[in-house]
Coordinates of C-alpha atoms in Angstrom, one line a residue:
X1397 CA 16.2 3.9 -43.3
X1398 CA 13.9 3.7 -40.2
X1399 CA 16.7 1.7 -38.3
X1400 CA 19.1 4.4 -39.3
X1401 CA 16.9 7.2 -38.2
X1402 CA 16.6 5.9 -34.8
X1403 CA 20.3 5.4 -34.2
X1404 CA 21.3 9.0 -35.5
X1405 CA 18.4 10.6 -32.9
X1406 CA 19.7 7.9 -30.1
X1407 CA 23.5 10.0 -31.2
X1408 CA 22.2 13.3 -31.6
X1409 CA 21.9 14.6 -27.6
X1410 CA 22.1 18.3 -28.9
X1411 CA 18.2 18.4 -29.3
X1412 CA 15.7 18.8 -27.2
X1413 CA 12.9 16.5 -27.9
X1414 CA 9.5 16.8 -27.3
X1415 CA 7.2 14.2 -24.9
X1416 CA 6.0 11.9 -26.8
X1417 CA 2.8 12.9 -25.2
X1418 CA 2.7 16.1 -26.7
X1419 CA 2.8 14.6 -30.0
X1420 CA 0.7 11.6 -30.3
X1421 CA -2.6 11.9 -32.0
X1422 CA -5.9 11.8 -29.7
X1423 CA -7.2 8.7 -30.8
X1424 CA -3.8 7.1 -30.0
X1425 CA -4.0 8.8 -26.2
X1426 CA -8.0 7.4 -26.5
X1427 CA -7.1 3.9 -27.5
X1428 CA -4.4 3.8 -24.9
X1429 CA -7.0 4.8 -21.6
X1430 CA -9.3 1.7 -22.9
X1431 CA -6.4 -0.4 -23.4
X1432 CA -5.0 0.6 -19.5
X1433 CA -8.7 0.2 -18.5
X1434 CA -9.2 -3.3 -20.5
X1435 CA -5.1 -4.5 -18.7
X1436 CA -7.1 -3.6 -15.1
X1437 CA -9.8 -5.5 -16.2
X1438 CA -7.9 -8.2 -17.0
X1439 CA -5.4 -8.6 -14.2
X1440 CA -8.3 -7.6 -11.5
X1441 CA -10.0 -11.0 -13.0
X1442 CA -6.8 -13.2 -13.1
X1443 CA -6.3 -11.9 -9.4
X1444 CA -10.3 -12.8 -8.7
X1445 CA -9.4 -16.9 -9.4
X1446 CA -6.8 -17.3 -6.4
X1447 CA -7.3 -18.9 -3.4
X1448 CA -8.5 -17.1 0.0
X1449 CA -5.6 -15.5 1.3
X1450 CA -6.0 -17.1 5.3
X1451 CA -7.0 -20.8 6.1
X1452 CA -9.0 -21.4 9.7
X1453 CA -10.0 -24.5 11.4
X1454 CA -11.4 -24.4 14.9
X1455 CA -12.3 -26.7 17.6
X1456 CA -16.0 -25.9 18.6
X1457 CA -18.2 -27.2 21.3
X1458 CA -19.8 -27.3 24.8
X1459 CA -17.7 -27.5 27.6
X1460 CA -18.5 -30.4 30.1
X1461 CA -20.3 -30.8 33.4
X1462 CA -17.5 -29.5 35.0
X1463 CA -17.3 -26.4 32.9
X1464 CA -16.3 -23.7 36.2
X1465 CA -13.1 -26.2 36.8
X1466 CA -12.4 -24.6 32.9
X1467 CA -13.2 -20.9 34.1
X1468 CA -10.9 -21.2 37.5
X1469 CA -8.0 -22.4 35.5
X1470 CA -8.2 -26.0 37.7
X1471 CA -8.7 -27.4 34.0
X1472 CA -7.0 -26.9 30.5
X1473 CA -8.4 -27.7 27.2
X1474 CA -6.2 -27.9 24.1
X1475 CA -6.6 -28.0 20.2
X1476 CA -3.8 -29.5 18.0
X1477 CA -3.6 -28.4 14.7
X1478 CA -3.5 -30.4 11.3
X1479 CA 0.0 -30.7 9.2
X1480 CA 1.1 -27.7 7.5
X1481 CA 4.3 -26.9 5.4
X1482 CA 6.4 -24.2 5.3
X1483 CA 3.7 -22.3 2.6
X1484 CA 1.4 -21.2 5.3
X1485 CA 4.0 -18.9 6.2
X1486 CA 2.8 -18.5 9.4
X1487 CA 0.0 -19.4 12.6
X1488 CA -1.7 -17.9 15.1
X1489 CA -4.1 -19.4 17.6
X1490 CA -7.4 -17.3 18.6
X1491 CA -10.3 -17.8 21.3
X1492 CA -13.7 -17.2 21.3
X1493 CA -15.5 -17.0 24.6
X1494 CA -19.4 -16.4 24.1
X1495 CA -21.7 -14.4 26.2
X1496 CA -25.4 -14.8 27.5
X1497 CA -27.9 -12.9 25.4
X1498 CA -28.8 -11.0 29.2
X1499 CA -25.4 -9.3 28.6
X1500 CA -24.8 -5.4 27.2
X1501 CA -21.4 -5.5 27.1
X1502 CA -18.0 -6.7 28.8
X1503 CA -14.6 -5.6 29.0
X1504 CA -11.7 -7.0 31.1
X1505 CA -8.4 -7.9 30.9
X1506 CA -8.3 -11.5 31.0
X1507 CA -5.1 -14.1 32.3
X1508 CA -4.3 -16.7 30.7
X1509 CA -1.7 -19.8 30.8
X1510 CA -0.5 -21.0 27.5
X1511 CA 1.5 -23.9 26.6
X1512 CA 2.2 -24.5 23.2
X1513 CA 4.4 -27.5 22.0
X1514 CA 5.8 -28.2 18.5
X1515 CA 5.7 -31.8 16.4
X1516 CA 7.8 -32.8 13.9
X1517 CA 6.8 -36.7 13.0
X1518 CA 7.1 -38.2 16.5
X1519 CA 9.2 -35.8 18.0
X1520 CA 7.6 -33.2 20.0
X1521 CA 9.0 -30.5 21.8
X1522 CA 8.1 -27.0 23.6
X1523 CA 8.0 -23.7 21.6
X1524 CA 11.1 -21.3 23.4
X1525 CA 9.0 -18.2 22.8
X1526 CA 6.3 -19.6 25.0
X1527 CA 8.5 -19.0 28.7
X1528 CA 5.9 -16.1 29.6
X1529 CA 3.0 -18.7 30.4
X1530 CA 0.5 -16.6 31.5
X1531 CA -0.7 -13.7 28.6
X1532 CA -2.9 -11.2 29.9
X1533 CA -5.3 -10.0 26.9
X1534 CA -8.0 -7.8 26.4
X1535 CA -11.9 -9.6 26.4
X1536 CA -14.1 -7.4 24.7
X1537 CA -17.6 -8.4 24.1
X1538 CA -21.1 -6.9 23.1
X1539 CA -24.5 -8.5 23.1
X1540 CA -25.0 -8.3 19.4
X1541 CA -26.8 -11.2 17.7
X1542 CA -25.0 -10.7 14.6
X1543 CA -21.8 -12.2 15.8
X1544 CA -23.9 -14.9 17.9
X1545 CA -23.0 -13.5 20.9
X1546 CA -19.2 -14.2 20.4
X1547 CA -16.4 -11.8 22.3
X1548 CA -14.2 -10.5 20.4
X1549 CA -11.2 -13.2 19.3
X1550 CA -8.4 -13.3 21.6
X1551 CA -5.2 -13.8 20.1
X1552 CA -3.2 -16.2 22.2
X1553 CA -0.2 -17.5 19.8
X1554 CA 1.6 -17.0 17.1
X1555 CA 4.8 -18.1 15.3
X1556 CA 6.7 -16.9 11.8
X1557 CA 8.0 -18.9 9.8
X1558 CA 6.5 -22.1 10.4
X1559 CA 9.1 -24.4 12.3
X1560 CA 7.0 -27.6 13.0
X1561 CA 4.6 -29.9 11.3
X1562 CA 2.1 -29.4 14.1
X1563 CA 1.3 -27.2 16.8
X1564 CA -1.0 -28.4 20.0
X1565 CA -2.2 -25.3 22.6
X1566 CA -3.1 -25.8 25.7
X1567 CA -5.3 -22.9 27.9
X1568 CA -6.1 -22.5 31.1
X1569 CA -8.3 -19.9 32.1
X1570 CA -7.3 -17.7 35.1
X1571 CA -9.8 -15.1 36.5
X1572 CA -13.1 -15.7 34.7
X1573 CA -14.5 -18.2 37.1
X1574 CA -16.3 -15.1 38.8
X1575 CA -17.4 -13.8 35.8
X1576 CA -19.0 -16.9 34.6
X1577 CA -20.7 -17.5 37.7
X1578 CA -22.4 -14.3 37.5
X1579 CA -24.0 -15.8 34.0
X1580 CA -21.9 -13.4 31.8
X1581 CA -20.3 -16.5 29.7
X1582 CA -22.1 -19.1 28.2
X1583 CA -20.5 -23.1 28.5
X1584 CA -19.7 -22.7 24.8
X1585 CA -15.9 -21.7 23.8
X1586 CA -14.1 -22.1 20.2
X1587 CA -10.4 -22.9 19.7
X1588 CA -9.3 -21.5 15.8
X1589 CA -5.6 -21.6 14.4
X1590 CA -5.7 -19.4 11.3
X1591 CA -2.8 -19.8 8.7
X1592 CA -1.8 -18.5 5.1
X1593 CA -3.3 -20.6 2.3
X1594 CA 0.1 -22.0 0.8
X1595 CA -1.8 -21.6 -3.0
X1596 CA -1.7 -18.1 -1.9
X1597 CA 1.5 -17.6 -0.5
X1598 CA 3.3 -19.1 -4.2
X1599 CA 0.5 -17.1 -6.4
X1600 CA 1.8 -13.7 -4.4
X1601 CA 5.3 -14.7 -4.6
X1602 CA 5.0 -15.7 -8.2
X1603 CA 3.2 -12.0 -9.2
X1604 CA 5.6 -10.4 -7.2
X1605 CA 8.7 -11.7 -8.9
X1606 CA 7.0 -10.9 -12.9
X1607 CA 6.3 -7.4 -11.4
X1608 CA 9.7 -6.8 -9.5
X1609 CA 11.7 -8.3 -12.9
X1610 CA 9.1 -6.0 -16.0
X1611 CA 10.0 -3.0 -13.2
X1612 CA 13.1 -3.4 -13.5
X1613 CA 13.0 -3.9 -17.2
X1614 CA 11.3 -1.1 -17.4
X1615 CA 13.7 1.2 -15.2
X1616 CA 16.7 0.0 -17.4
X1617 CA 15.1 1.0 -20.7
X1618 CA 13.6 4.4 -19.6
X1619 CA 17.5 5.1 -18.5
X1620 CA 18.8 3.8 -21.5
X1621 CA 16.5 6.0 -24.2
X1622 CA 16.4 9.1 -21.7
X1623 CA 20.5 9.3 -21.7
X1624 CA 21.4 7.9 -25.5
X1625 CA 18.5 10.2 -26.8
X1626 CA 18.6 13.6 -24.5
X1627 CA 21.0 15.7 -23.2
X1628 CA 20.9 16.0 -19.1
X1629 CA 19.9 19.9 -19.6
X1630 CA 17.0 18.8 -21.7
X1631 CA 15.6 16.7 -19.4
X1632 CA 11.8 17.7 -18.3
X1633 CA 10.4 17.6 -14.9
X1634 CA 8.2 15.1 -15.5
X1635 CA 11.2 12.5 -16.7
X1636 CA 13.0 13.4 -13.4
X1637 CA 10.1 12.3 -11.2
X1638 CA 9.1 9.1 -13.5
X1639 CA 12.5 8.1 -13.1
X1640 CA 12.1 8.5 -9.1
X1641 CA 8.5 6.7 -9.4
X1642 CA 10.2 4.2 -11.2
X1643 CA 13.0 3.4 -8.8
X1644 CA 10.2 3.5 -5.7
X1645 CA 8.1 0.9 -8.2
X1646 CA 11.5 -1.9 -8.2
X1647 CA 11.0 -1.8 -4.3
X1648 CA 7.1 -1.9 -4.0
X1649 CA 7.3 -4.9 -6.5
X1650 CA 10.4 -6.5 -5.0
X1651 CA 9.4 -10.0 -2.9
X1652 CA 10.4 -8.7 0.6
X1653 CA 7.4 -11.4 2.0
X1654 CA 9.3 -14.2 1.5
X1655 CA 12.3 -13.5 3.4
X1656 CA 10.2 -11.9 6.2
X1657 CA 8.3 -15.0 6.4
X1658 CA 11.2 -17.1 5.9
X1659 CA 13.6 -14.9 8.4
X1660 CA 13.6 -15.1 12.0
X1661 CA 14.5 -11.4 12.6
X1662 CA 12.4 -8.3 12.4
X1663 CA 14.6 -6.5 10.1
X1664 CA 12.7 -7.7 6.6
X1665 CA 9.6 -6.8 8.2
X1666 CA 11.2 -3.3 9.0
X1667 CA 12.1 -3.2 5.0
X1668 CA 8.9 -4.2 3.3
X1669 CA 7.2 -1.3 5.3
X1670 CA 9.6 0.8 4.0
X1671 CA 9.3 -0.3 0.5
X1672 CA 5.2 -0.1 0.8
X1673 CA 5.1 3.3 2.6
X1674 CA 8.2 4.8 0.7
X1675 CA 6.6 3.9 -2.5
X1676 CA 2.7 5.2 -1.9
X1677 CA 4.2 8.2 -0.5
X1678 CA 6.3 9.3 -3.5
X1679 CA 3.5 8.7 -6.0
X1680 CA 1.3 10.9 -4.0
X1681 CA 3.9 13.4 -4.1
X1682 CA 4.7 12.9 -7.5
X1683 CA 1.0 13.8 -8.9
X1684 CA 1.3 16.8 -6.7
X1685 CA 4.2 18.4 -8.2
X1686 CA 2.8 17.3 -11.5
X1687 CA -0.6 19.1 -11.1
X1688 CA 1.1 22.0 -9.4
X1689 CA 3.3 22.5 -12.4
X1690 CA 0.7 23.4 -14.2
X1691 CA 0.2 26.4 -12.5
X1692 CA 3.3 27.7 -11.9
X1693 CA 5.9 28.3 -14.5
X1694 CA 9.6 26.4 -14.7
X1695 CA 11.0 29.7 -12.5
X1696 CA 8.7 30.0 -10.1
X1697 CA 9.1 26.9 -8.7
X1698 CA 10.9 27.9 -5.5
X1699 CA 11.9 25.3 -3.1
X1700 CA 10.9 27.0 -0.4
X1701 CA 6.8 28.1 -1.9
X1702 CA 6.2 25.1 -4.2
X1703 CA 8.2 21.9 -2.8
X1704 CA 8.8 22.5 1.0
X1705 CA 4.9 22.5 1.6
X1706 CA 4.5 19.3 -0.5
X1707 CA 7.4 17.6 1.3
X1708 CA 6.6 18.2 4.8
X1709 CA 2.6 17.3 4.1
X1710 CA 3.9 14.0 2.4
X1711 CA 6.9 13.6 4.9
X1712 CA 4.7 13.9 7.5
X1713 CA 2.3 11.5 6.6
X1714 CA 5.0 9.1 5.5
X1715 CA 7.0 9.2 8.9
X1716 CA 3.3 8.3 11.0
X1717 CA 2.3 5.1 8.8
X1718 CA 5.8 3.7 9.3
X1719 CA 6.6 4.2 12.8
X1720 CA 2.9 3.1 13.2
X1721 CA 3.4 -0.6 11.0
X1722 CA 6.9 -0.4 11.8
X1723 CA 6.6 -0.6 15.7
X1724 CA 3.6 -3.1 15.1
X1725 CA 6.2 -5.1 13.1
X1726 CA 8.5 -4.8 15.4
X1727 CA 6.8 -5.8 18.5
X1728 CA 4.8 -8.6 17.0
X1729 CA 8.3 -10.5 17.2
X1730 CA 8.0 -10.4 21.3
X1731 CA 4.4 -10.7 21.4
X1732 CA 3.2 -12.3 17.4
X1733 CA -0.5 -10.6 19.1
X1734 CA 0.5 -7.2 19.4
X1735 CA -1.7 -5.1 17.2
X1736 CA -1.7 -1.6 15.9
X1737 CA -4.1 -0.3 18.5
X1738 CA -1.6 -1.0 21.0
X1739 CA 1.3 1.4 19.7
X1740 CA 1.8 4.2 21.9
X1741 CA -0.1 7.3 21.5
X1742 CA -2.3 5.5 18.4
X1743 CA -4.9 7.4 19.0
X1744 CA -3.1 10.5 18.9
X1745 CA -1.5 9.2 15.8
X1746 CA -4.8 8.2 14.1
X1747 CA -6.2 11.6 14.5
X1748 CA -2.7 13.5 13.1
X1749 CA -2.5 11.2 10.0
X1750 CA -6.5 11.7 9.5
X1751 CA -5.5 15.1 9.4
X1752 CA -2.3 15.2 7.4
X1753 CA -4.1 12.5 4.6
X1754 CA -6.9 15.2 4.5
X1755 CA -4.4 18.0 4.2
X1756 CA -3.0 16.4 0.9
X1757 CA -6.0 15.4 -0.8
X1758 CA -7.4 18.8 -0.6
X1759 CA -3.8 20.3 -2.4
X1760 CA -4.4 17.8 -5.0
X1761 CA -7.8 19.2 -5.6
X1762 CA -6.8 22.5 -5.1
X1763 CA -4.1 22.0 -7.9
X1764 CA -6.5 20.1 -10.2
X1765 CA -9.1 23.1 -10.0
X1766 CA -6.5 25.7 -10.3
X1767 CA -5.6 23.8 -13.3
X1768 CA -9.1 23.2 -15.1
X1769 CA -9.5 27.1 -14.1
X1770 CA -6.6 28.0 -16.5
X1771 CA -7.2 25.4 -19.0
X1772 CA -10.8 26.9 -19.4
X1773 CA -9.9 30.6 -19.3
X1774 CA -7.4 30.0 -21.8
X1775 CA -4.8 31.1 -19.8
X1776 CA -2.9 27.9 -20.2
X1777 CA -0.2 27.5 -22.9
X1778 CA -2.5 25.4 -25.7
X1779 CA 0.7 23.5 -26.9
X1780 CA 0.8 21.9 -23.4
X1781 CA -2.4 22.2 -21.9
X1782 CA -3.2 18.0 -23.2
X1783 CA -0.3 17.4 -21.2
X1784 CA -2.2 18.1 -18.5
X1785 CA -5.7 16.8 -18.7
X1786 CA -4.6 13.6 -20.2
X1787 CA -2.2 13.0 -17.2
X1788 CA -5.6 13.5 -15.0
X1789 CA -7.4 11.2 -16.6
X1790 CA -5.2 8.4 -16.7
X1791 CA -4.6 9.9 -12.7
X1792 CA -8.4 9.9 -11.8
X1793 CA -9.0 6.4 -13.8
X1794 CA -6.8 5.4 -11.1
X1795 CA -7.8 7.2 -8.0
X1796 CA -11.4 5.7 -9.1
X1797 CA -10.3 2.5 -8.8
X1798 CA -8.3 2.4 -6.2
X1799 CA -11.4 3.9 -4.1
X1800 CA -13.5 1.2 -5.4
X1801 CA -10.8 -1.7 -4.2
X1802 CA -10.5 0.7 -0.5
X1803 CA -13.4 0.2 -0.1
X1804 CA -14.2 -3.4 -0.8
X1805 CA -11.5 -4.0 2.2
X1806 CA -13.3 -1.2 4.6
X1807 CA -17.0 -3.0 3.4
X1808 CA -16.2 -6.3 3.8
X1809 CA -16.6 -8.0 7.0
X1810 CA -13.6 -10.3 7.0
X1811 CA -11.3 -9.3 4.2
X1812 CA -10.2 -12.6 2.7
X1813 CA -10.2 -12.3 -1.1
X1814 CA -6.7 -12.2 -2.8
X1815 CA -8.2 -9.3 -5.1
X1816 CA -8.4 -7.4 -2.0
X1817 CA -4.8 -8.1 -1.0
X1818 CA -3.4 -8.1 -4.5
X1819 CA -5.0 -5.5 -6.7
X1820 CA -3.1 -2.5 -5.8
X1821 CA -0.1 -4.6 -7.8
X1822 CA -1.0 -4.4 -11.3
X1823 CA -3.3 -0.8 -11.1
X1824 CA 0.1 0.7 -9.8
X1825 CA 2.7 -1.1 -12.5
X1826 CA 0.4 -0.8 -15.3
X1827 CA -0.2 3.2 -14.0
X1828 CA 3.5 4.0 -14.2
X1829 CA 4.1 2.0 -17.2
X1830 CA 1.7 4.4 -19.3
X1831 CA 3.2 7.1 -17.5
X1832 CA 6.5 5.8 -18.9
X1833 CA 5.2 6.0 -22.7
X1834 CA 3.4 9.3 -22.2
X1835 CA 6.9 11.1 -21.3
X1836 CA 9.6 9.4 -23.3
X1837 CA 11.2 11.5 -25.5
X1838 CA 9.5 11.5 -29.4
X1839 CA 11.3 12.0 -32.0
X1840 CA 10.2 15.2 -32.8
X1841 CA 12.1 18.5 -31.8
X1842 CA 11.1 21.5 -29.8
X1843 CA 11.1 24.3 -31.8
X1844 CA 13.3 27.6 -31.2
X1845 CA 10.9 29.2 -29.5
X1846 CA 10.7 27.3 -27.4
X1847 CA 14.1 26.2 -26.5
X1848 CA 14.7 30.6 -25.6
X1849 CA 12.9 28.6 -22.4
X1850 CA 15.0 24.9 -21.8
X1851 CA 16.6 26.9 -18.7
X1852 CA 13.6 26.8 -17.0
X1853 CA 13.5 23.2 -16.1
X1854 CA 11.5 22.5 -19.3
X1855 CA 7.9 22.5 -17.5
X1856 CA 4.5 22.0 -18.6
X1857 CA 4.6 25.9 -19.8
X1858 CA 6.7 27.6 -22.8
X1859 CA 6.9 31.4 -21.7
X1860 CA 7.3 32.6 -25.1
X1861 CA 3.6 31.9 -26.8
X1862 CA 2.2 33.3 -29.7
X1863 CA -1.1 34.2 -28.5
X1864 CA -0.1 36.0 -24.9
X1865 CA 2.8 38.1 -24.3
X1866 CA 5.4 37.9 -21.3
X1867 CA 3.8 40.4 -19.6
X1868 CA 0.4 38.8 -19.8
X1869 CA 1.4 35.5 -18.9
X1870 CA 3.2 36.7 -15.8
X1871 CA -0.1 38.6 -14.7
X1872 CA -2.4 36.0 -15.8
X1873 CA 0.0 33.8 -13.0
X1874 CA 0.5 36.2 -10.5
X1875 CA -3.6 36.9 -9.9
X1876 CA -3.9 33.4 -9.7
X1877 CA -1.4 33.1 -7.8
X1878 CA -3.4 35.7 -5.9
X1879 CA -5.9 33.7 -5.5

């Protein structure tokens, strides 16, 4: 009979049925913020036991009795690396001058000579990329014991993907010599070549993949009960944008490291930024719209007052983080040491996106306390209002511990812990997946009061209540609209 039931409602499109939100029971909603919080727990730890994400070894020691030949570029020293496979994804070579404890600080823009050769077995041969001998880099140092008196590292090389089995560099110094006759480095310089821990590389590529394929999964059963079970006018708000969330979820899980790492053009890089930004981006504007709706009814919802200012806040921000990592991305395939700092106009850029990030994190608080404001005046339709706070607490569960994972990254000196790296993966699948549950359809249907309101986009508000009249309800919204 159950079996039966199901397939007749899968049939029957001509209802409209509520959110299964609105109907489960409290300790049901209860039991399912432990469980989410328990999943977290539980992935977060898993994520805890996996290798260091980077893998350094360095060459460090006192130069010899001839240490200015080393300083006027008469001399080269080289490092060569140990074997690697095609795991470690990629390398980059870094050097460390160190100053004298008399020194305050030091900035210049070093020249360097770099030769770089490849081995495979016995065969060794010169890296192509490596024509532009002489790099000119930034040497920025500050007498601060803490770092022992180290510069900051230079970056001097870098390839992706890994084409050899060895890699040997070779430096020579150009314009220092004066410099270190003036006592401002000390005989003591360190050679590192940093590469991506292999155990790493397959544990990311392996989570990936489970996430990308349950994403999908997921996307293809939302679809399936959303269109056997409710007609395309019934459809609510809040299944339009899981659907979108859940489309932008396939592309934040999909594997796009692997072919940049593996692919000797820039356009993978170009993609996974996309995914990554695209993604964050439309979740952030997704809880917008969803704590927005809770102040403004199904017909007020304008494009021009309630979406437009939500899309160009979010557009705005999205459109700086990508040309910001995108141009990074792009560049780093002339120059593998271009960084961030170096786009044009980053500082400009820093101080816009400070501003637009700040600019939507106060609408979401504005919509939350707009929404508490109603919820406690009793303004707010009592049928719907646990739509509402349940969706913020599963919202600020996350927020919570996204901030706490933030700012492990920010905290730590060198970030090198795959939680770091990783987290973000399960706290965002395991989010829309409950998000998922909370608004597929029940299988109980609206009743005909409130269907006299299914042409209003089916929001988190039915006009017609039994406690406040139309004419109440629409002044109750427009003073706080007001305010």
């Amino acid at each position: 009979r159950k079996i039966y039931f199901i397939i007749n409602t899968m049939q029957n499109r001509s209802n409209n049925y509520k959110l299964l939100l609105d109907v489960l029971p409290r300790a049901t909603l209860i039991l399912s913020f432990f469980l989410f919080i328990i999943t977290i727990l539980l992935a977060q730890g898993v994520i805890y036991f996996a290798p260091q994400v980077y893998t350094t070894e360095g060459n460090k020691g006192k130069l010899d009795y001839e240490t200015k030949a080393y300083f006027n570029g008469s001399r080269a020293f080289e490092f060569t690396s140990s074997k690697l496979d095609a795991y470690n994804f990629q390398i980059k070579y870094y050097l460390l001058l160190k100053t004298t404890p008399v020194l305050s600080s030091f900035e210049k823009i070093g020249e360097f000579e770099v030769i770089v050769k490849g081995m495979q077995g016995t065969e060794v041969k010169g890296i192509s990329n490596s024509k532009n001998l002489v790099h000119k880099r930034p040497i920025r140092c500050k007498n601060n014991i803490k770092n022992g008196y180290f510069c900051e590292p230079i970056q001097l090389f870098g390839e992706k993907p890994i084409n050899y089995e060895q890699y040997t560099v070779s430096v020579r110094m150009k314009n220092l010599q004066k410099e270190f006759e003036e006592n401002i480095f000390d005989d003591l310089i360190v050679s590192e070549f940093e590469t991506i821990n292999p155990l790493y590389s397959k544990f990311e590529l392996v989570l990936r993949i489970i996430y990308f394929i349950s994403s999908l999964v997921l996307l293809c059963l939302f679809i399936l009960l959303l269109t056997k079970r409710v007609s395309p006018k019934y459809v609510k708000t809040e299944q339009k944008w899981v659907f979108a969330v859940l489309i932008s979820l396939c592309f934040f899980n999909f594997p796009s490291q692997a072919l940049d790492y593996r692919s000797y053009t820039w356009i993978f890089s170009i993609i996974e930024i996309l995914s990554l930004s695209t993604s964050c981006c439309l979740l952030v504007l997704f809880i917008m719209v969803i704590s927005h709706s809770a102040v403004v009814v199904p017909k007020n919802r304008k494009f021009l007052s309630f979406y437009l200012p939500k899309l160009l806040a979010v557009g705005t921000f999205w459109l700086l983080i990508t040309i910001a990592f995108g141009w990074e991305r792009f560049n780093q395939y002339k120059d593998p040491s271009y960084s961030i700092t170096e786009v044009p106009f980053y500082g400009q850029l820093r101080i816009v996106g400070a501003i637009v990030l700040l600019i939507c994190i106060f609408m979401v608080v504005y919509y939350i306390a707009r929404g508490i404001g109603m919820y406690t005046s009793k303004k707010m339709n009592q049928n719907y209002s646990n739509r509402f706070i349940n969706f913020w607490i599963l919202t600020i569960l996350v927020l919570i511990t996204l901030s706490i994972n933030l700012g492990t990254i920010l905290l730590a000196k060198n970030a090198n812990n795959a939680t770091q790296f990783l987290s973000i993966f399960p706290i965002f699948n395991y989010y829309v997946l409950i998000l998922v549950m909370f608004f597929l359809p029940s299988a109980q249907v609206e009743s005909d009061l409130n269907e006299r309101s299914l042409n209003d986009d089916g929001g988190l508000f039915d006009l017609q209540m039994d406690t406040v009249d139309d004419k109440e309800l629409s002044l109750a919204y427009e003073s706080e609209d007001q305010f």
